[in-house]
Short mmCIF file of N, CA, C and O in Angstrom, two decimals:
data_model
loop_
_atom_site.label_atom_id
_atom_site.label_comp_id
_atom_site.label_asym_id
_atom_site.label_seq_id
_atom_site.Cartn_x
_atom_site.Cartn_y
_atom_site.Cartn_z
N MET A 1490 -7.60 6.74 6.10
CA MET A 1490 -8.28 5.68 5.33
C MET A 1490 -8.52 6.13 3.90
O MET A 1490 -8.59 7.39 3.50
N LYS A 1491 -8.58 4.89 3.37
CA LYS A 1491 -8.96 5.37 1.70
C LYS A 1491 -9.95 4.39 1.27
O LYS A 1491 -10.42 3.31 1.86
N LEU A 1492 -10.87 4.80 0.49
CA LEU A 1492 -11.69 3.89 -0.23
C LEU A 1492 -11.18 3.32 -1.53
O LEU A 1492 -10.57 4.26 -2.46
N ILE A 1493 -10.99 1.89 -1.83
CA ILE A 1493 -10.54 1.45 -2.94
C ILE A 1493 -11.80 1.04 -3.68
O ILE A 1493 -12.48 0.53 -3.30
N THR A 1494 -11.55 1.71 -5.13
CA THR A 1494 -12.91 1.08 -5.93
C THR A 1494 -12.30 0.85 -7.18
O THR A 1494 -11.11 1.06 -7.58
N ALA A 1495 -12.78 -0.62 -7.30
CA ALA A 1495 -12.32 -1.27 -8.36
C ALA A 1495 -13.27 -1.55 -9.41
O ALA A 1495 -14.51 -2.06 -9.17
N VAL A 1496 -13.31 -1.45 -10.88
CA VAL A 1496 -14.35 -1.88 -12.12
C VAL A 1496 -13.62 -3.03 -12.80
O VAL A 1496 -12.64 -2.93 -12.99
N ILE A 1497 -14.38 -4.23 -12.43
CA ILE A 1497 -13.96 -5.47 -13.11
C ILE A 1497 -14.70 -6.41 -13.79
O ILE A 1497 -15.83 -5.89 -13.87
N LYS A 1498 -14.30 -7.31 -14.62
CA LYS A 1498 -15.24 -7.85 -15.17
C LYS A 1498 -16.14 -9.17 -14.20
O LYS A 1498 -15.52 -9.47 -13.55
N PRO A 1499 -17.13 -9.00 -14.51
CA PRO A 1499 -18.17 -9.60 -13.62
C PRO A 1499 -17.73 -11.19 -13.13
O PRO A 1499 -17.75 -11.64 -12.06
N HIS A 1500 -17.09 -12.24 -14.15
CA HIS A 1500 -16.79 -13.12 -13.97
C HIS A 1500 -15.52 -13.34 -12.93
O HIS A 1500 -15.26 -14.53 -12.33
N ARG A 1501 -15.01 -12.47 -12.84
CA ARG A 1501 -13.95 -12.44 -11.69
C ARG A 1501 -14.08 -12.17 -10.36
O ARG A 1501 -13.41 -12.22 -9.35
N LEU A 1502 -15.53 -11.77 -10.16
CA LEU A 1502 -15.84 -11.45 -8.94
C LEU A 1502 -15.57 -12.50 -7.57
O LEU A 1502 -14.96 -11.95 -6.78
N ASP A 1503 -16.02 -13.77 -7.90
CA ASP A 1503 -15.52 -14.77 -7.00
C ASP A 1503 -14.05 -14.78 -6.39
O ASP A 1503 -13.68 -14.90 -5.62
N GLU A 1504 -13.28 -14.65 -7.67
CA GLU A 1504 -11.63 -14.79 -7.37
C GLU A 1504 -11.09 -13.61 -6.60
O GLU A 1504 -10.37 -13.52 -5.67
N VAL A 1505 -11.71 -12.22 -6.77
CA VAL A 1505 -11.52 -11.13 -6.08
C VAL A 1505 -12.01 -11.18 -4.49
O VAL A 1505 -11.48 -10.99 -3.57
N LYS A 1506 -13.26 -11.62 -4.25
CA LYS A 1506 -13.87 -11.74 -2.91
C LYS A 1506 -12.87 -12.63 -2.20
O LYS A 1506 -12.71 -12.61 -0.97
N ALA A 1507 -12.63 -13.83 -2.97
CA ALA A 1507 -11.57 -14.88 -1.98
C ALA A 1507 -10.28 -14.09 -1.77
O ALA A 1507 -9.86 -14.42 -0.43
N ALA A 1508 -9.94 -13.57 -2.96
CA ALA A 1508 -8.59 -12.89 -2.23
C ALA A 1508 -8.64 -11.98 -1.36
O ALA A 1508 -7.73 -11.61 -0.36
N LEU A 1509 -9.58 -10.93 -1.19
CA LEU A 1509 -9.76 -9.81 -0.17
C LEU A 1509 -10.15 -10.72 1.16
O LEU A 1509 -9.50 -10.08 2.12
N GLN A 1510 -11.05 -11.54 1.01
CA GLN A 1510 -11.01 -12.41 2.41
C GLN A 1510 -9.96 -12.97 2.96
O GLN A 1510 -9.50 -12.97 4.31
N SER A 1511 -9.07 -13.42 2.00
CA SER A 1511 -7.71 -14.36 2.28
C SER A 1511 -6.85 -12.93 3.23
O SER A 1511 -5.84 -13.46 3.92
N PHE A 1512 -6.84 -11.97 2.31
CA PHE A 1512 -6.02 -11.07 2.85
C PHE A 1512 -6.70 -10.26 4.27
O PHE A 1512 -6.08 -9.72 5.06
N GLY A 1513 -7.75 -10.62 4.54
CA GLY A 1513 -8.44 -9.86 5.85
C GLY A 1513 -9.43 -9.05 5.86
O GLY A 1513 -9.77 -8.34 6.62
N VAL A 1514 -10.12 -8.74 4.64
CA VAL A 1514 -10.98 -7.66 4.70
C VAL A 1514 -12.55 -8.24 5.25
O VAL A 1514 -12.88 -9.50 4.70
N HIS A 1515 -13.15 -7.45 5.99
CA HIS A 1515 -14.15 -8.05 6.44
C HIS A 1515 -15.58 -7.46 5.71
O HIS A 1515 -16.55 -7.86 6.20
N GLY A 1516 -15.22 -6.33 5.13
CA GLY A 1516 -16.74 -6.00 4.19
C GLY A 1516 -16.17 -5.18 3.05
O GLY A 1516 -15.18 -4.77 2.79
N LEU A 1517 -17.19 -5.25 1.96
CA LEU A 1517 -16.85 -4.93 0.94
C LEU A 1517 -18.51 -4.50 0.41
O LEU A 1517 -19.44 -5.06 0.87
N THR A 1518 -18.40 -3.56 -0.91
CA THR A 1518 -19.60 -3.46 -1.28
C THR A 1518 -19.30 -3.74 -2.95
O THR A 1518 -18.45 -3.25 -3.49
N VAL A 1519 -20.50 -4.36 -3.55
CA VAL A 1519 -20.47 -4.73 -4.81
C VAL A 1519 -21.82 -4.21 -5.47
O VAL A 1519 -22.79 -4.25 -5.07
N SER A 1520 -21.51 -3.70 -6.58
CA SER A 1520 -22.72 -3.11 -7.52
C SER A 1520 -22.46 -3.30 -8.94
O SER A 1520 -21.25 -3.41 -9.40
N GLU A 1521 -23.47 -3.62 -9.86
CA GLU A 1521 -23.32 -3.61 -11.18
C GLU A 1521 -23.07 -2.41 -11.79
O GLU A 1521 -23.44 -1.37 -11.45
N ALA A 1522 -22.41 -2.40 -12.69
CA ALA A 1522 -21.91 -1.08 -13.63
C ALA A 1522 -21.85 -1.49 -15.04
O ALA A 1522 -22.03 -2.65 -15.42
N SER A 1523 -21.67 -0.63 -16.06
CA SER A 1523 -21.73 -0.94 -17.40
C SER A 1523 -20.59 0.29 -17.82
O SER A 1523 -20.94 1.51 -17.38
N GLY A 1524 -20.08 0.46 -18.69
CA GLY A 1524 -19.08 1.19 -19.38
C GLY A 1524 -17.96 0.80 -20.40
O GLY A 1524 -18.02 -0.41 -20.87
N TYR A 1525 -17.22 1.67 -20.91
CA TYR A 1525 -16.42 0.92 -21.77
C TYR A 1525 -15.01 2.02 -21.56
O TYR A 1525 -14.85 2.89 -20.84
N GLY A 1526 -13.90 1.55 -21.95
CA GLY A 1526 -12.70 1.97 -21.94
C GLY A 1526 -12.16 2.26 -23.09
O GLY A 1526 -12.88 2.60 -24.35
N ARG A 1527 -10.94 1.93 -23.42
CA ARG A 1527 -10.30 2.15 -24.83
C ARG A 1527 -10.89 1.36 -26.12
O ARG A 1527 -10.88 1.56 -27.08
N GLN A 1528 -11.41 0.18 -25.63
CA GLN A 1528 -12.08 -0.68 -26.56
C GLN A 1528 -13.57 -0.02 -27.25
O GLN A 1528 -13.87 -0.61 -28.25
N ARG A 1529 -13.95 0.59 -26.47
CA ARG A 1529 -15.26 1.48 -26.95
C ARG A 1529 -16.38 0.20 -27.17
O ARG A 1529 -16.99 0.59 -28.42
N GLY A 1530 -16.41 -0.79 -26.46
CA GLY A 1530 -17.42 -1.65 -26.42
C GLY A 1530 -17.01 -2.74 -27.68
O GLY A 1530 -16.33 -2.89 -27.98
N HIS A 1531 -17.99 -3.40 -28.15
CA HIS A 1531 -17.52 -4.04 -29.31
C HIS A 1531 -19.03 -4.56 -29.95
O HIS A 1531 -19.97 -4.20 -29.80
N THR A 1532 -18.65 -5.26 -31.12
CA THR A 1532 -19.69 -5.87 -31.99
C THR A 1532 -20.49 -7.21 -31.95
O THR A 1532 -19.38 -8.02 -31.53
N GLU A 1533 -21.45 -7.45 -31.79
CA GLU A 1533 -22.00 -8.89 -31.99
C GLU A 1533 -23.20 -9.34 -32.88
O GLU A 1533 -23.64 -8.06 -33.64
N VAL A 1534 -23.12 -10.55 -33.18
CA VAL A 1534 -24.19 -10.81 -34.12
C VAL A 1534 -25.27 -11.30 -33.46
O VAL A 1534 -25.01 -12.72 -32.71
N TYR A 1535 -26.56 -11.06 -33.84
CA TYR A 1535 -27.78 -11.70 -33.23
C TYR A 1535 -28.81 -11.73 -34.26
O TYR A 1535 -29.28 -11.04 -35.04
N ARG A 1536 -29.26 -13.31 -34.53
CA ARG A 1536 -30.12 -13.75 -35.56
C ARG A 1536 -29.54 -12.91 -37.09
O ARG A 1536 -30.36 -12.38 -37.74
N GLY A 1537 -28.18 -12.88 -37.18
CA GLY A 1537 -27.69 -12.54 -38.35
C GLY A 1537 -27.40 -11.14 -38.69
O GLY A 1537 -27.22 -10.62 -39.53
N ALA A 1538 -27.93 -10.55 -37.82
CA ALA A 1538 -27.94 -8.94 -37.83
C ALA A 1538 -26.75 -8.45 -36.70
O ALA A 1538 -26.44 -9.02 -35.76
N GLU A 1539 -25.94 -7.61 -37.17
CA GLU A 1539 -24.40 -7.32 -36.45
C GLU A 1539 -25.07 -5.91 -35.95
O GLU A 1539 -25.42 -5.05 -36.35
N TYR A 1540 -24.84 -5.89 -34.38
CA TYR A 1540 -25.07 -4.39 -33.66
C TYR A 1540 -23.84 -4.16 -32.83
O TYR A 1540 -23.16 -5.14 -32.42
N THR A 1541 -23.81 -2.93 -32.51
CA THR A 1541 -22.53 -2.48 -31.65
C THR A 1541 -23.14 -2.66 -30.14
O THR A 1541 -24.21 -2.30 -29.82
N VAL A 1542 -22.50 -3.12 -29.30
CA VAL A 1542 -22.42 -2.84 -27.83
C VAL A 1542 -21.44 -1.71 -27.16
O VAL A 1542 -20.51 -2.05 -27.13
N ASP A 1543 -22.17 -0.79 -26.98
CA ASP A 1543 -21.28 0.44 -26.65
C ASP A 1543 -21.02 0.42 -25.04
O ASP A 1543 -19.87 0.64 -24.52
N LEU A 1544 -22.08 -0.34 -24.21
CA LEU A 1544 -21.59 -0.47 -22.74
C LEU A 1544 -21.50 -1.87 -22.38
O LEU A 1544 -22.42 -2.63 -22.34
N VAL A 1545 -20.23 -2.14 -21.88
CA VAL A 1545 -19.83 -3.55 -21.54
C VAL A 1545 -20.12 -3.66 -20.00
O VAL A 1545 -19.92 -2.55 -19.25
N PRO A 1546 -20.90 -4.65 -19.43
CA PRO A 1546 -21.28 -4.78 -18.24
C PRO A 1546 -19.94 -5.33 -17.16
O PRO A 1546 -19.20 -5.86 -17.74
N LYS A 1547 -19.90 -4.60 -15.96
CA LYS A 1547 -18.95 -4.85 -15.32
C LYS A 1547 -19.57 -4.68 -13.93
O LYS A 1547 -20.50 -4.63 -13.68
N VAL A 1548 -18.64 -5.00 -12.94
CA VAL A 1548 -18.96 -5.00 -11.49
C VAL A 1548 -17.94 -4.16 -10.91
O VAL A 1548 -16.78 -3.84 -10.94
N ARG A 1549 -18.56 -3.25 -10.09
CA ARG A 1549 -17.88 -2.24 -9.29
C ARG A 1549 -17.61 -3.01 -7.82
O ARG A 1549 -18.66 -3.22 -6.83
N VAL A 1550 -16.56 -2.81 -7.34
CA VAL A 1550 -16.04 -3.51 -5.82
C VAL A 1550 -15.46 -2.09 -5.09
O VAL A 1550 -14.61 -1.29 -5.55
N GLU A 1551 -16.08 -1.96 -3.76
CA GLU A 1551 -15.51 -0.96 -3.10
C GLU A 1551 -15.38 -1.23 -1.52
O GLU A 1551 -15.82 -2.12 -1.17
N VAL A 1552 -13.96 -1.05 -1.22
CA VAL A 1552 -13.31 -1.49 0.02
C VAL A 1552 -12.82 -0.28 0.83
O VAL A 1552 -12.10 0.52 0.29
N LEU A 1553 -13.01 -0.15 1.93
CA LEU A 1553 -12.26 0.55 2.81
C LEU A 1553 -11.35 -0.19 3.64
O LEU A 1553 -11.34 -1.04 4.28
N ALA A 1554 -10.29 0.88 3.57
CA ALA A 1554 -9.17 0.13 4.02
C ALA A 1554 -8.20 1.40 4.75
O ALA A 1554 -8.39 2.63 4.42
N GLU A 1555 -7.54 0.80 5.87
CA GLU A 1555 -6.36 1.65 6.52
C GLU A 1555 -5.32 2.13 5.51
O GLU A 1555 -5.18 1.26 4.44
N ASP A 1556 -4.74 3.19 5.73
CA ASP A 1556 -3.65 3.69 4.84
C ASP A 1556 -2.52 2.82 4.66
O ASP A 1556 -2.05 2.88 3.56
N GLU A 1557 -1.77 2.28 5.56
CA GLU A 1557 -0.67 1.38 5.44
C GLU A 1557 -0.90 0.12 4.90
O GLU A 1557 -0.29 -0.27 4.32
N ASP A 1558 -2.41 -0.27 4.64
CA ASP A 1558 -2.74 -1.47 3.88
C ASP A 1558 -3.53 -1.47 2.41
O ASP A 1558 -3.24 -2.18 1.96
N THR A 1559 -3.31 -0.10 2.07
CA THR A 1559 -3.56 0.35 0.89
C THR A 1559 -3.00 -0.27 -0.18
O THR A 1559 -3.71 -0.95 -1.19
N GLU A 1560 -1.63 0.00 -0.06
CA GLU A 1560 -1.10 -0.42 -1.54
C GLU A 1560 -1.16 -1.88 -1.69
O GLU A 1560 -1.06 -2.68 -2.85
N GLN A 1561 -1.12 -2.68 -0.41
CA GLN A 1561 -0.96 -4.21 -0.36
C GLN A 1561 -2.41 -4.84 -0.93
O GLN A 1561 -2.39 -5.79 -1.76
N LEU A 1562 -3.28 -4.16 -0.51
CA LEU A 1562 -4.72 -4.54 -0.89
C LEU A 1562 -4.82 -4.17 -2.66
O LEU A 1562 -5.58 -4.90 -2.94
N ILE A 1563 -4.60 -3.05 -2.91
CA ILE A 1563 -4.60 -2.83 -4.43
C ILE A 1563 -4.13 -4.02 -5.03
O ILE A 1563 -4.43 -4.64 -6.16
N ASP A 1564 -2.88 -4.46 -4.86
CA ASP A 1564 -1.88 -5.36 -5.65
C ASP A 1564 -2.80 -6.64 -5.40
O ASP A 1564 -2.81 -7.67 -6.45
N VAL A 1565 -3.26 -7.17 -4.27
CA VAL A 1565 -4.29 -8.40 -4.02
C VAL A 1565 -5.23 -8.19 -5.00
O VAL A 1565 -5.55 -9.13 -5.57
N LEU A 1566 -5.84 -7.10 -5.19
CA LEU A 1566 -7.14 -6.91 -5.70
C LEU A 1566 -6.80 -6.90 -7.23
O LEU A 1566 -7.61 -7.58 -8.37
N VAL A 1567 -5.65 -6.32 -7.59
CA VAL A 1567 -5.16 -6.37 -9.57
C VAL A 1567 -5.00 -7.76 -9.84
O VAL A 1567 -5.37 -8.20 -10.58
N GLU A 1568 -4.57 -8.61 -8.89
CA GLU A 1568 -3.66 -9.99 -9.28
C GLU A 1568 -5.16 -10.87 -9.61
O GLU A 1568 -5.26 -11.58 -10.25
N ALA A 1569 -5.85 -10.65 -8.54
CA ALA A 1569 -7.07 -11.44 -8.17
C ALA A 1569 -8.03 -11.20 -9.62
O ALA A 1569 -8.85 -12.11 -10.40
N ALA A 1570 -7.99 -10.12 -10.12
CA ALA A 1570 -9.04 -9.46 -11.35
C ALA A 1570 -8.42 -9.87 -12.55
O ALA A 1570 -9.04 -9.62 -13.61
N ARG A 1571 -7.13 -9.84 -12.57
CA ARG A 1571 -6.57 -9.75 -13.89
C ARG A 1571 -6.76 -11.06 -14.55
O ARG A 1571 -6.54 -11.98 -14.21
N THR A 1572 -7.14 -10.85 -16.00
CA THR A 1572 -6.97 -11.91 -16.94
C THR A 1572 -5.90 -11.99 -18.18
O THR A 1572 -5.67 -12.64 -18.79
N GLY A 1573 -5.60 -10.66 -18.28
CA GLY A 1573 -4.50 -10.43 -19.36
C GLY A 1573 -4.90 -10.03 -20.59
O GLY A 1573 -4.29 -9.90 -21.70
N LYS A 1574 -6.37 -9.82 -20.61
CA LYS A 1574 -7.08 -9.24 -21.91
C LYS A 1574 -7.51 -8.07 -21.68
O LYS A 1574 -7.85 -7.53 -20.67
N ILE A 1575 -7.87 -7.21 -22.79
CA ILE A 1575 -8.51 -5.93 -22.91
C ILE A 1575 -9.70 -5.93 -22.14
O ILE A 1575 -10.50 -7.00 -22.08
N GLY A 1576 -9.76 -4.83 -21.25
CA GLY A 1576 -11.19 -5.00 -20.42
C GLY A 1576 -11.07 -5.11 -19.21
O GLY A 1576 -12.10 -5.33 -18.48
N ASP A 1577 -10.04 -5.44 -18.58
CA ASP A 1577 -9.87 -6.11 -17.24
C ASP A 1577 -10.51 -5.24 -16.04
O ASP A 1577 -10.81 -5.64 -15.23
N GLY A 1578 -10.31 -3.60 -16.33
CA GLY A 1578 -11.00 -2.91 -15.62
C GLY A 1578 -9.83 -1.74 -14.98
O GLY A 1578 -8.65 -1.71 -15.59
N LYS A 1579 -10.22 -1.02 -14.02
CA LYS A 1579 -9.57 -0.04 -13.37
C LYS A 1579 -9.69 -0.26 -11.77
O LYS A 1579 -10.72 -0.74 -11.11
N VAL A 1580 -8.52 0.34 -11.09
CA VAL A 1580 -8.81 0.69 -9.81
C VAL A 1580 -8.01 2.06 -9.16
O VAL A 1580 -7.04 2.34 -9.53
N TRP A 1581 -8.99 2.58 -8.27
CA TRP A 1581 -8.45 3.76 -7.74
C TRP A 1581 -8.76 3.99 -6.43
O TRP A 1581 -9.51 3.24 -5.87
N THR A 1582 -8.14 4.77 -6.04
CA THR A 1582 -8.43 5.19 -4.28
C THR A 1582 -8.63 6.68 -4.03
O THR A 1582 -8.47 7.61 -4.93
N VAL A 1583 -9.50 6.86 -3.32
CA VAL A 1583 -9.95 8.34 -2.91
C VAL A 1583 -9.62 8.48 -1.31
O VAL A 1583 -10.05 7.39 -0.36
N PRO A 1584 -9.36 9.48 -0.65
CA PRO A 1584 -9.07 9.68 0.61
C PRO A 1584 -10.22 9.79 1.31
O PRO A 1584 -11.43 10.00 0.83
N VAL A 1585 -10.52 9.00 2.62
CA VAL A 1585 -11.67 9.09 3.24
C VAL A 1585 -11.62 9.94 4.85
O VAL A 1585 -10.70 9.39 5.47
N ASP A 1586 -12.52 10.95 4.86
CA ASP A 1586 -12.17 11.57 6.25
C ASP A 1586 -12.46 10.88 7.42
O ASP A 1586 -12.14 10.78 8.47
N THR A 1587 -13.80 10.31 7.16
CA THR A 1587 -14.72 9.81 8.43
C THR A 1587 -15.36 8.63 7.97
O THR A 1587 -16.09 8.59 6.87
N ALA A 1588 -15.08 7.34 8.66
CA ALA A 1588 -16.00 6.33 8.62
C ALA A 1588 -16.54 6.01 10.10
O ALA A 1588 -16.13 6.18 10.95
N VAL A 1589 -18.10 5.82 9.89
CA VAL A 1589 -18.86 5.70 11.34
C VAL A 1589 -19.76 4.23 11.01
O VAL A 1589 -20.55 4.04 9.96
N ARG A 1590 -19.45 3.57 11.97
CA ARG A 1590 -20.50 2.19 11.90
C ARG A 1590 -21.62 2.42 12.48
O ARG A 1590 -21.61 3.18 13.64
N VAL A 1591 -22.61 2.43 11.94
CA VAL A 1591 -23.98 3.09 12.35
C VAL A 1591 -24.73 2.24 13.47
O VAL A 1591 -25.09 3.10 14.29
N ARG A 1592 -24.48 1.13 13.51
CA ARG A 1592 -24.83 0.04 14.61
C ARG A 1592 -24.33 0.73 16.09
O ARG A 1592 -25.16 0.74 16.81
N THR A 1593 -23.08 0.81 16.19
CA THR A 1593 -22.43 1.05 17.29
C THR A 1593 -22.01 2.57 17.60
O THR A 1593 -21.51 3.02 18.66
N GLY A 1594 -21.83 3.30 16.39
CA GLY A 1594 -21.35 4.71 16.50
C GLY A 1594 -19.95 4.87 16.53
O GLY A 1594 -19.28 5.85 16.67
N GLU A 1595 -19.16 3.53 16.11
CA GLU A 1595 -17.59 3.63 16.35
C GLU A 1595 -17.12 4.37 15.10
O GLU A 1595 -18.03 4.36 13.89
N ARG A 1596 -16.19 5.10 15.07
CA ARG A 1596 -15.63 5.95 14.16
C ARG A 1596 -14.13 5.64 13.80
O ARG A 1596 -13.50 4.96 14.61
N GLY A 1597 -13.89 5.98 12.51
CA GLY A 1597 -12.43 5.92 11.85
C GLY A 1597 -11.98 4.44 12.00
O GLY A 1597 -13.11 3.84 11.45
N PRO A 1598 -10.69 3.95 12.19
CA PRO A 1598 -10.28 2.44 11.82
C PRO A 1598 -11.38 1.37 12.59
O PRO A 1598 -11.59 0.29 11.89
N ASP A 1599 -11.84 1.85 13.87
CA ASP A 1599 -12.73 0.95 14.35
C ASP A 1599 -14.09 0.79 13.80
O ASP A 1599 -14.60 -0.29 14.07
N ALA A 1600 -14.52 1.56 12.97
CA ALA A 1600 -15.52 1.52 11.95
C ALA A 1600 -15.37 0.51 11.12
O ALA A 1600 -16.41 0.04 10.37
N LEU A 1601 -14.24 0.18 10.57
CA LEU A 1601 -14.04 -0.89 9.68
C LEU A 1601 -14.28 -2.32 10.11
O LEU A 1601 -15.10 -3.23 9.48
#
């Protein structure tokens, strides 16, 4: 199993959720995040004063997937999150040794 983590623009969340549901994903975790990449934030003008926004608001999406579905799921996620502009985000995976469904005690792929 793999944990797929994506950090995306907040306004793309609905598209990403719809794409994952159509792929057959039954569960995901979403949390608010903030950070910066190559753009190092941006400047804004508020009431005539210019200031720098160092941390850009993002959304972190996490999905557990079976090994054979991982690459396809990453492609679905990337296509749904892409705007073509700087700051679209990142997607990465990490191996998961064990997953347990708390309610039933099911382990491994059955816990997904």
